[in-house]
GROMACS .gro file of C-alpha atoms in nm:
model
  400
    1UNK     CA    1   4.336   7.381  -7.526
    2UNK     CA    2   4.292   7.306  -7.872
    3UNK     CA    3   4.250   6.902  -7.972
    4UNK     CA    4   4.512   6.852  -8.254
    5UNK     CA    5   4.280   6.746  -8.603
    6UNK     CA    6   4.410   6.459  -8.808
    7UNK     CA    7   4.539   6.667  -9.126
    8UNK     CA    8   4.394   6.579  -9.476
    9UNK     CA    9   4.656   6.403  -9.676
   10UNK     CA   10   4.748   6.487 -10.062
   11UNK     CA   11   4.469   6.239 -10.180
   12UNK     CA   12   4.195   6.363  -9.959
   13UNK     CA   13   4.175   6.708 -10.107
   14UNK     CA   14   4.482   6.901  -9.919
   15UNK     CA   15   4.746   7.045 -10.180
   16UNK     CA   16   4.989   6.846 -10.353
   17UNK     CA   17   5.320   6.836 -10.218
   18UNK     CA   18   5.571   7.012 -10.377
   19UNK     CA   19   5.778   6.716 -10.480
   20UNK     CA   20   5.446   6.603 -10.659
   21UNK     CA   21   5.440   6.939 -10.874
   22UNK     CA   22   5.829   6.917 -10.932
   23UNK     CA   23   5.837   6.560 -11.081
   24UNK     CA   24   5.648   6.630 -11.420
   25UNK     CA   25   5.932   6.869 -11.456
   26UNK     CA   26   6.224   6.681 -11.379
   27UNK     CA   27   6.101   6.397 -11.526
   28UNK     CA   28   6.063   6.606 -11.874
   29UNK     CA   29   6.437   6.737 -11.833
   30UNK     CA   30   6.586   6.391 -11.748
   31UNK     CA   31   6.407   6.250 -12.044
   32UNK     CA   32   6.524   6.489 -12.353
   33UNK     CA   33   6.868   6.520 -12.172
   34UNK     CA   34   6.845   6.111 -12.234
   35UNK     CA   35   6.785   6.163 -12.575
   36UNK     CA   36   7.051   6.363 -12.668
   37UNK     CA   37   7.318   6.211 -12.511
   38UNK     CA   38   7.210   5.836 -12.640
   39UNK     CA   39   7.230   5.642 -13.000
   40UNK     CA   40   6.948   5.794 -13.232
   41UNK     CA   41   6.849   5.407 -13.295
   42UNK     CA   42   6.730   5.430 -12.908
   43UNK     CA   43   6.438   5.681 -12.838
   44UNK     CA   44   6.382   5.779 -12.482
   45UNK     CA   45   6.134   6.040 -12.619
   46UNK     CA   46   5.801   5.858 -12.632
   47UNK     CA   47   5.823   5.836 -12.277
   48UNK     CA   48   5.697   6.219 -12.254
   49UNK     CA   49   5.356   6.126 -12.322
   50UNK     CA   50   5.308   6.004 -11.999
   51UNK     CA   51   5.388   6.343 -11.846
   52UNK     CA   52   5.047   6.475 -11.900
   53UNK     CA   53   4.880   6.216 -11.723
   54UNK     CA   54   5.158   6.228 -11.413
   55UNK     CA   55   5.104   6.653 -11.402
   56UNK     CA   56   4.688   6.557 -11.365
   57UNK     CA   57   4.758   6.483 -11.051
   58UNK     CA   58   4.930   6.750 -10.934
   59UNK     CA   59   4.789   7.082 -11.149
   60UNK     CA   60   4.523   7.188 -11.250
   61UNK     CA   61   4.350   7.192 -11.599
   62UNK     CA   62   4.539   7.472 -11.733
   63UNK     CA   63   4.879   7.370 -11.582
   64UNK     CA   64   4.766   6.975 -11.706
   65UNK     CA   65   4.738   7.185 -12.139
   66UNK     CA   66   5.064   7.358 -12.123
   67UNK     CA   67   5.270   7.029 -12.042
   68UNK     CA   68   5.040   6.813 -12.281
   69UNK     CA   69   5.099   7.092 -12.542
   70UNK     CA   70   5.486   7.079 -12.489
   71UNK     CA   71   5.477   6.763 -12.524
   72UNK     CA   72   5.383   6.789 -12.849
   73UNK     CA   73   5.614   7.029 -12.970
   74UNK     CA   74   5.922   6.820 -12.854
   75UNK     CA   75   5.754   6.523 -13.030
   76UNK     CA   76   5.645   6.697 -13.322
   77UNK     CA   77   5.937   6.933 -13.446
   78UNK     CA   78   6.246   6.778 -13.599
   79UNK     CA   79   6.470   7.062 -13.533
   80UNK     CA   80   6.462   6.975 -13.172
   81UNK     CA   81   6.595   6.667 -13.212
   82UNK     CA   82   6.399   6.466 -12.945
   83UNK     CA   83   6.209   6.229 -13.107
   84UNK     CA   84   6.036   6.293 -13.503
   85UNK     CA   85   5.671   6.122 -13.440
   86UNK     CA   86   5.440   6.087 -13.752
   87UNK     CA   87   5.126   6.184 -13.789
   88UNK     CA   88   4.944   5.960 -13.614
   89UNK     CA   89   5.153   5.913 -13.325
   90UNK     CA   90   5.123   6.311 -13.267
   91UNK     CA   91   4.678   6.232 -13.277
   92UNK     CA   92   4.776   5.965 -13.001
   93UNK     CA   93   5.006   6.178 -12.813
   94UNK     CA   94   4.706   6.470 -12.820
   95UNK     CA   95   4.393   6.215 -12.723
   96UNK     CA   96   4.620   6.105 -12.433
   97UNK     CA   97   4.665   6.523 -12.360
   98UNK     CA   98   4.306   6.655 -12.358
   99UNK     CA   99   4.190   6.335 -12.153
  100UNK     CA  100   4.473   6.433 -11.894
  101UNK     CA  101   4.313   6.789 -11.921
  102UNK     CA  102   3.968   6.614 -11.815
  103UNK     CA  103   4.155   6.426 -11.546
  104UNK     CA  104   4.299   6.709 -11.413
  105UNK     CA  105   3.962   6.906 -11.412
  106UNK     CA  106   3.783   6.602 -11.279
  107UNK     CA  107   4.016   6.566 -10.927
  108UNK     CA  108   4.057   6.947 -10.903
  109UNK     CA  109   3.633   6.987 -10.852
  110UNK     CA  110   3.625   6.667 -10.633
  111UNK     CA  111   3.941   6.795 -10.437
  112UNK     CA  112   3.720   7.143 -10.365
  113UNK     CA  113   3.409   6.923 -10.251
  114UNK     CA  114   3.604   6.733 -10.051
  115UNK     CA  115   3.737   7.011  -9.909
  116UNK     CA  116   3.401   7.149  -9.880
  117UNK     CA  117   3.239   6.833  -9.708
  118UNK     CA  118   3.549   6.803  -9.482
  119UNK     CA  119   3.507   7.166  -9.336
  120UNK     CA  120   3.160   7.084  -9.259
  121UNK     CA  121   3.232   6.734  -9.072
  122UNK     CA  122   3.482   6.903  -8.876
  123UNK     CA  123   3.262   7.183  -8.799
  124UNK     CA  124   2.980   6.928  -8.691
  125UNK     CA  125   3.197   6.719  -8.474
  126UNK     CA  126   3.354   7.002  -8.268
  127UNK     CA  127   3.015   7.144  -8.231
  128UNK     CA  128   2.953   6.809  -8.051
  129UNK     CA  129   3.246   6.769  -7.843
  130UNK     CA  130   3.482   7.082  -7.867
  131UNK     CA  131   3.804   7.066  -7.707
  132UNK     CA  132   3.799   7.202  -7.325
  133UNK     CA  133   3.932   7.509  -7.225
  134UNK     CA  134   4.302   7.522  -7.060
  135UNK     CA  135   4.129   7.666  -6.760
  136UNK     CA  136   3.704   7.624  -6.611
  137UNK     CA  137   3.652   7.844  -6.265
  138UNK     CA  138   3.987   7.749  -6.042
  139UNK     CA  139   4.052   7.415  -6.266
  140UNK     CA  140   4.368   7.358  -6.485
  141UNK     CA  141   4.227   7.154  -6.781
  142UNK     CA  142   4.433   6.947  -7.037
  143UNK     CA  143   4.253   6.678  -7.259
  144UNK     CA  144   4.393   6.450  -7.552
  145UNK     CA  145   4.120   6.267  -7.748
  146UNK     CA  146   4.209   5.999  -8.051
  147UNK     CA  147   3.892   5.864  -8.173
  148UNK     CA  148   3.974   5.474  -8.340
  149UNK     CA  149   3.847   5.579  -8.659
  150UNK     CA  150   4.095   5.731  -8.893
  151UNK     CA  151   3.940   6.059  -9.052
  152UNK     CA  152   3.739   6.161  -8.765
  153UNK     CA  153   3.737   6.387  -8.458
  154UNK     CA  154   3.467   6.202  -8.214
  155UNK     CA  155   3.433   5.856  -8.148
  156UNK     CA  156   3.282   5.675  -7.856
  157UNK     CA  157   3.428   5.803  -7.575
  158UNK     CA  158   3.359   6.151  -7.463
  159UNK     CA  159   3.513   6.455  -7.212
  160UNK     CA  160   3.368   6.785  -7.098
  161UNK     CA  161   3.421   7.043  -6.824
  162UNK     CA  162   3.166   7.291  -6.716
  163UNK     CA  163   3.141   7.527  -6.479
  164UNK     CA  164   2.765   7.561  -6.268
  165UNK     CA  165   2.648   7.721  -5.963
  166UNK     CA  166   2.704   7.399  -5.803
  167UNK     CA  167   3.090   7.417  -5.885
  168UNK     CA  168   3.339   7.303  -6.177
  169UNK     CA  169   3.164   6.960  -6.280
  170UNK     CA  170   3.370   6.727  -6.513
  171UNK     CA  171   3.273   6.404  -6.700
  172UNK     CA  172   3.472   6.081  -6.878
  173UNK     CA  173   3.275   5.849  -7.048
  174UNK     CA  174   3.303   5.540  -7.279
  175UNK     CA  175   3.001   5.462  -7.508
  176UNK     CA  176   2.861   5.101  -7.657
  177UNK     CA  177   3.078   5.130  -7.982
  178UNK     CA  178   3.336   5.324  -8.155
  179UNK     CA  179   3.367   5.551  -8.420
  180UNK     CA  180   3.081   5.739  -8.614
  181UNK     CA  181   2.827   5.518  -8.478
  182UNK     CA  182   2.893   5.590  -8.140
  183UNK     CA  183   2.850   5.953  -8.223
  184UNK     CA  184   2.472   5.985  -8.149
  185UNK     CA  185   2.510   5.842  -7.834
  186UNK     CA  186   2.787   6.105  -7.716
  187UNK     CA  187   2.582   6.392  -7.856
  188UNK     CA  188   2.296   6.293  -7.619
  189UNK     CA  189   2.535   6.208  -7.288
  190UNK     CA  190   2.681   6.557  -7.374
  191UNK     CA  191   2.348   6.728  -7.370
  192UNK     CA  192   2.240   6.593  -7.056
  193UNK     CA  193   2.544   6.655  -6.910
  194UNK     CA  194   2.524   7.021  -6.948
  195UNK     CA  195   2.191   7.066  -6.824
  196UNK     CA  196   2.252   6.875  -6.519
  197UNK     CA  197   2.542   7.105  -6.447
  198UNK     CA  198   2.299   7.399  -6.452
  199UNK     CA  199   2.003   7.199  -6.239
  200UNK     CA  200   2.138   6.905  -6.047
  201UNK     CA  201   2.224   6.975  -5.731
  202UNK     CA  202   2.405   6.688  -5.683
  203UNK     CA  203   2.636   6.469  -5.866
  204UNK     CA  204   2.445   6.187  -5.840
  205UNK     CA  205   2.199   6.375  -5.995
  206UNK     CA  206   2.392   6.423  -6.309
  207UNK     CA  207   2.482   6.040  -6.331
  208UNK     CA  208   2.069   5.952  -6.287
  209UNK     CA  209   1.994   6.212  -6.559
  210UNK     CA  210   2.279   6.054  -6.779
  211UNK     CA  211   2.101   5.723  -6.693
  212UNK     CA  212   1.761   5.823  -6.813
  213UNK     CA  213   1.929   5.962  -7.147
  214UNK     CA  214   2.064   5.639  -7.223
  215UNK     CA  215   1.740   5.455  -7.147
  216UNK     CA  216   1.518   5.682  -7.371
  217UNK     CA  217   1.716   5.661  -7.676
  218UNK     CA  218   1.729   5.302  -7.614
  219UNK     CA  219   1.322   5.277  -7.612
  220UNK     CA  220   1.370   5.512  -7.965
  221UNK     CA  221   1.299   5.318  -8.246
  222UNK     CA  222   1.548   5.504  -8.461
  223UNK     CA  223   1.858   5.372  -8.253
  224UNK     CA  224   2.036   5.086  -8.351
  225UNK     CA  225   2.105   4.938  -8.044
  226UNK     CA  226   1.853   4.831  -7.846
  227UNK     CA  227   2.027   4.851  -7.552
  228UNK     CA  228   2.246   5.107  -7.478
  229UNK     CA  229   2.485   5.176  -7.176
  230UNK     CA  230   2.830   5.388  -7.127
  231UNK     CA  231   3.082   5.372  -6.841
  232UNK     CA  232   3.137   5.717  -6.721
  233UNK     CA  233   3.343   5.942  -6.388
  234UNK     CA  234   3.196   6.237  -6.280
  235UNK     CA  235   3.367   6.447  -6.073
  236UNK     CA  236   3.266   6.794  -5.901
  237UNK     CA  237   3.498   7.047  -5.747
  238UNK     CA  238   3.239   7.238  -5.488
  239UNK     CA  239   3.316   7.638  -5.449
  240UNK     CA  240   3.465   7.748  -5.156
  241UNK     CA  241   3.645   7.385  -5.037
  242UNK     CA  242   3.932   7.178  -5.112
  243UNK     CA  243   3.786   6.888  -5.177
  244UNK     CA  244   3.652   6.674  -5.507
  245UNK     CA  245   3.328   6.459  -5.509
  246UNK     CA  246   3.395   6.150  -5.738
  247UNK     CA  247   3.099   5.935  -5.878
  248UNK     CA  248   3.171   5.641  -6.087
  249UNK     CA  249   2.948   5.447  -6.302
  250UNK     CA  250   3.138   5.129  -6.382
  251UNK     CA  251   3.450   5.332  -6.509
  252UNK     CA  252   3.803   5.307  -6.396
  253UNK     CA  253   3.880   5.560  -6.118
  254UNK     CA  254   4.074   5.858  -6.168
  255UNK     CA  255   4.469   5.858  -6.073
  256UNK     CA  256   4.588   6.130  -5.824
  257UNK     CA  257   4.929   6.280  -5.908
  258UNK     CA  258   5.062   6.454  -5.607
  259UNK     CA  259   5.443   6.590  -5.721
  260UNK     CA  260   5.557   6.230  -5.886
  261UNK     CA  261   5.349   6.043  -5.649
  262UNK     CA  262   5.090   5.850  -5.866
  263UNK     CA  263   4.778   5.704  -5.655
  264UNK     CA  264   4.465   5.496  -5.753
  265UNK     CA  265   4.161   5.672  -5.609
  266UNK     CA  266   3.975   5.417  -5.403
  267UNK     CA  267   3.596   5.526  -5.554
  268UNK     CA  268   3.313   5.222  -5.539
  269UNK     CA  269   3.205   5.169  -5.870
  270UNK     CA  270   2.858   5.200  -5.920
  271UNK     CA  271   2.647   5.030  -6.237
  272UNK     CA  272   2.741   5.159  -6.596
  273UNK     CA  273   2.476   5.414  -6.700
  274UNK     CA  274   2.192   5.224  -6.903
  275UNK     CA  275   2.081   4.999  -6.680
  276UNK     CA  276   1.797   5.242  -6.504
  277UNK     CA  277   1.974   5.430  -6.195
  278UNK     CA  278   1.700   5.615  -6.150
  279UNK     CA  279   1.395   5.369  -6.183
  280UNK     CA  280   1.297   5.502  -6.497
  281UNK     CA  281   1.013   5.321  -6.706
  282UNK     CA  282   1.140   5.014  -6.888
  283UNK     CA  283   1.407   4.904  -6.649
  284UNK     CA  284   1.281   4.582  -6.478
  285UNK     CA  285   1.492   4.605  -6.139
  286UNK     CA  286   1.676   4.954  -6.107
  287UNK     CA  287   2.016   4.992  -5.998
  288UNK     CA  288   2.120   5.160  -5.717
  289UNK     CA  289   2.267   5.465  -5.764
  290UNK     CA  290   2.628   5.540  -5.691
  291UNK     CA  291   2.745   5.687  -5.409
  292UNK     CA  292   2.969   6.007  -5.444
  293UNK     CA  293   3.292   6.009  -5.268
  294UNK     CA  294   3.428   6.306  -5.150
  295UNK     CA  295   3.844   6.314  -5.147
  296UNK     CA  296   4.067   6.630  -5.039
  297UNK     CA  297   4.257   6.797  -5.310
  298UNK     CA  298   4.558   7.047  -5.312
  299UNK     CA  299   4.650   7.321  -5.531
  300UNK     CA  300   4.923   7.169  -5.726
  301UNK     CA  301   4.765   6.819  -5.759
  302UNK     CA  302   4.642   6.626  -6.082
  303UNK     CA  303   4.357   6.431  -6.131
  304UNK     CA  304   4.416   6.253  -6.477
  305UNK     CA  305   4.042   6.031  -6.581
  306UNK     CA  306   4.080   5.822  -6.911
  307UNK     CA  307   3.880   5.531  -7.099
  308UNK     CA  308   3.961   5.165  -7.157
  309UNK     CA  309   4.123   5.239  -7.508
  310UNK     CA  310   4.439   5.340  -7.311
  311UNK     CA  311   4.490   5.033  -7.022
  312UNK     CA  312   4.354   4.741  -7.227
  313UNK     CA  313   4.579   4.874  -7.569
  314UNK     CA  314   4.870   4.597  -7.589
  315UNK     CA  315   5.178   4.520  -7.721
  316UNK     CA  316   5.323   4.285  -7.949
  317UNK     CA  317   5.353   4.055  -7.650
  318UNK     CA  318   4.963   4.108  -7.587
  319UNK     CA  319   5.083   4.284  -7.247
  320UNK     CA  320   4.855   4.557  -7.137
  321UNK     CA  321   4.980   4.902  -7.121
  322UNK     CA  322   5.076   4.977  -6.764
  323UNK     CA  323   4.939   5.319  -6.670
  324UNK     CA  324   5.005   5.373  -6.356
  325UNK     CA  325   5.361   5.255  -6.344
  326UNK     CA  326   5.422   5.472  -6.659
  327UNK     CA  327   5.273   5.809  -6.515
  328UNK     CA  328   5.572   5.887  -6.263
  329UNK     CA  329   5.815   5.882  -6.573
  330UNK     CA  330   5.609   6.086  -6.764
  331UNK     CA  331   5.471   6.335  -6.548
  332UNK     CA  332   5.732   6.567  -6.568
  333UNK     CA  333   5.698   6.597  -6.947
  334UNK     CA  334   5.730   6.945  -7.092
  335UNK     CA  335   5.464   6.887  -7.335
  336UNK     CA  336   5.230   6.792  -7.090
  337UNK     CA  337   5.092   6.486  -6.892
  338UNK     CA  338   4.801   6.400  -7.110
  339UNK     CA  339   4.989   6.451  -7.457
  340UNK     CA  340   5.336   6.272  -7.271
  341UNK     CA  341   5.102   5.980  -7.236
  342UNK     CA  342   4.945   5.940  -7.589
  343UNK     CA  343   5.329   5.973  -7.740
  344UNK     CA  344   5.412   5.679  -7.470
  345UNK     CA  345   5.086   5.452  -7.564
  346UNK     CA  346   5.173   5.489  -7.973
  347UNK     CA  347   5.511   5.358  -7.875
  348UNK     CA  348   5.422   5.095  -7.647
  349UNK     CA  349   5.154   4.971  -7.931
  350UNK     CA  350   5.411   5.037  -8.233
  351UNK     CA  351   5.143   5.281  -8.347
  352UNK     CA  352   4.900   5.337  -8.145
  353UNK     CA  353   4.591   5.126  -7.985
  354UNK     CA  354   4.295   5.032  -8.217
  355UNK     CA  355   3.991   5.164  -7.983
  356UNK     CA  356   3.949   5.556  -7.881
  357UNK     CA  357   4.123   5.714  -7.627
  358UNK     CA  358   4.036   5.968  -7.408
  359UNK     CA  359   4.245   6.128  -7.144
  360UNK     CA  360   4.160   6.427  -6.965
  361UNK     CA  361   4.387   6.555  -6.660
  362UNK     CA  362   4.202   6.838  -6.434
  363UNK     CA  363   4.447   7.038  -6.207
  364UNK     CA  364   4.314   7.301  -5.907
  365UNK     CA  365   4.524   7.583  -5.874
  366UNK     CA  366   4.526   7.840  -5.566
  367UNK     CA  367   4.277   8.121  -5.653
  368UNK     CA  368   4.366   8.470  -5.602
  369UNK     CA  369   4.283   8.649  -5.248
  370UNK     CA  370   4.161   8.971  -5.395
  371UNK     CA  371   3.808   8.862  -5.517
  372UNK     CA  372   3.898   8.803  -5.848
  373UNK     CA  373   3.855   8.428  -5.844
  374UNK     CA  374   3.693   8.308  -6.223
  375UNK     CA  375   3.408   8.308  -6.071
  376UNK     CA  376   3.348   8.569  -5.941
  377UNK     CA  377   3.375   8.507  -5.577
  378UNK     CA  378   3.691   8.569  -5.394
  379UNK     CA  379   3.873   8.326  -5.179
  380UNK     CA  380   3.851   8.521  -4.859
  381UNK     CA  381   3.455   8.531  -4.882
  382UNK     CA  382   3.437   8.125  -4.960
  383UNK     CA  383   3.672   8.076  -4.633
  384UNK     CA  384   3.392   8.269  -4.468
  385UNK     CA  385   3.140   8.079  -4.564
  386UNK     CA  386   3.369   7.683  -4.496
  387UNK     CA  387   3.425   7.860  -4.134
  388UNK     CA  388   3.696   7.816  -3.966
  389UNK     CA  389   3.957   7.519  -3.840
  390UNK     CA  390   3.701   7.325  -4.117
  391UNK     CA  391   3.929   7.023  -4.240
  392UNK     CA  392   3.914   6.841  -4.539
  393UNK     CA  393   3.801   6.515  -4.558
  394UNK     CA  394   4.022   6.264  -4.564
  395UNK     CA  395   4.083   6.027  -4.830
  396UNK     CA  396   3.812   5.759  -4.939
  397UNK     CA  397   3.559   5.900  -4.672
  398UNK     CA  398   3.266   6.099  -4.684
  399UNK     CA  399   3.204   6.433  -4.593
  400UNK     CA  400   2.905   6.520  -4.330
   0.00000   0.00000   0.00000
């Protein structure tokens, strides 16, 4: 799953458009044909030296010479019959050229850096949150992100999916800020994130490491904030059971679409992460932990986990956007649920919301009975292992 890249417009170092390389051109027919078919007492043809400036901006120094130098010769030779310029007028004409040379040779070398600094941002950002994979172990995965800040790929909320030898472990989070300055803190929630999939037995594990992240970059005296804290949902699909464990650290639970069904999941929330889950050093009274929930799961079902940018965006009326009504109508979108919902939130905002949105919608489909689940382990030996007549447990309880 690739996460689509706001493209670099004409004045931020991507091509010109073609119309933009066409109108010095035009412009230079339209204006002799002028001449010629008006009075001589009217001249049209002084108007050509302000093609050299207009083709700056869309050639390069070379292409930026040969108009400035045509211009010339229709000024200069009275056998075309444009316009006769003197002398002086012609030394005008030629200062206004060669500084549209310079122009041209100016924008072209900052349109290559930009270029060049762009690739390297974009590199950077994806190395800190690159778009998830369409599948992790026996999980579908679709994700939409639209940081607030116009330019960017990451903002302040995050998404990730990772697969550990404790199962497929997934996270949604929504950091103190927005935008670039937010970034740091996503970097670090990331980080942690992926080592407590590898270590942390259990999910509430994860969320206490999170914690402690947040607290220690807090106590650093190169953060700006002195307090930090994020909302966050993690969520863990165990091997060998249908089933999802659900913690939730003062984030909105996850919706579960089952065919056009559309539920709230009922998961306690638990403190936002910041405020010392774990009793780390520094936090005055810790917070008790949230507890995970554990919630059955079919193949076929959709668990879709986003931030605050998309239910408190609102409309002209100041209405917020209604999610859950909305995800019935659009959950039979071709395109997908996650992208069905962005198209629906830039319409219902005339534009789109002004914080960042993150929507990520996990899926677990029926693994193969051969032993060629992505894991590794087949279905048959995992059924083995759950033993059998073992049922699920049911909704908003808690599994022995």
């Amino acid at each position: 799953m690739r996460r689509e890249r706001e493209e670099p417009g004409w004045m931020r170092g991507a091509p010109p458009p073609r119309w933009a390389r066409l109108a010095p051109v035009v412009a230079l027919v339209l204006l002799v044909l002028a001449q010629r078919i008006t009075p001589s007492d009217v001249e049209f043809g002084y108007f050509l030296a302000g093609l050299p400036p207009v083709a700056a901006f869309a050639y390069g120094a070379a292409g930026t010479a040969v108009f400035a130098g045509l211009v010339l010769v229709l000024l200069g030779l009275p056998v075309i019959g444009v316009v006769h310029a003197r002398g002086s007028d012609l030394a005008t004409v030629a200062a206004i050229g060669i500084l549209s040379v310079v122009v041209a040779w100016v924008r072209k070398r900052r349109d290559t850096q930009l270029v060049s600094v762009r690739s390297v941002a974009e590199a950077a950002q994806l190395a800190v949150l690159p778009p998830v994979p369409e599948r992790v172990g026996r999980i579908r995965c679709s994700g939409l992100y639209r940081p607030a800040q116009r330019g960017t790929l990451v903002g302040g909320d995050l998404y990730d999916v990772r697969a550990g030898p404790f199962g497929v472990r997934a996270v949604v989070a929504d950091v103190q800020g927005h935008g670039l300055a937010a970034v740091g803190t996503v970097a670090s929630l990331l980080g942690a994130f992926r080592e407590g999939v590898l270590d942390d037995a259990e999910l509430s594990a994860v969320a206490a490491r999170l914690d402690r992240r947040l607290l220690a970059d807090a106590a650093a005296g190169s953060v700006e904030h002195a307090e930090l804290f994020a909302t966050a949902v993690l969520l863990e699909f165990p091997p060998g059971s249908d089933l999802v464990r659900i913690v939730s650290c003062g984030h909105p639970p996850p919706l579960l679409l089952r065919g056009f069904a559309v539920s709230e999941l009922h998961v306690p929330p638990g403190p936002p992460l910041g405020l010392g889950l774990a009793g780390a050093a520094g936090a005055a009274e810790p917070a008790a932990p949230a507890e995970p929930v554990e919630l059955p799961v079919l193949p076929g079902d959709r668990l879709l986990m986003y931030t605050d940018g998309v239910t408190e965006a609102r409309d002209a009326a100041g209405c917020f956007y209604p999610l859950t009504a909305r995800v019935p109508v659009l959950a039979s979108e071709a395109t997908g649920l996650a992208r069905a919902v962005w198209r629906d939130l830039e319409s219902f905002t005339e534009g789109g919301p002004g914080d960042d949105v993150a929507l990520l919608v996990l899926s677990p489909a029926e693994e193969p009975d051969d032993g060629t689940a992505p894991d590794g382990k087949g279905r048959r030996a995992r059924a083995g292992r759950q033993g059998p007549g073992r049922e699920a447990p049911r909704a908003g309880t808690t599994a022995p």
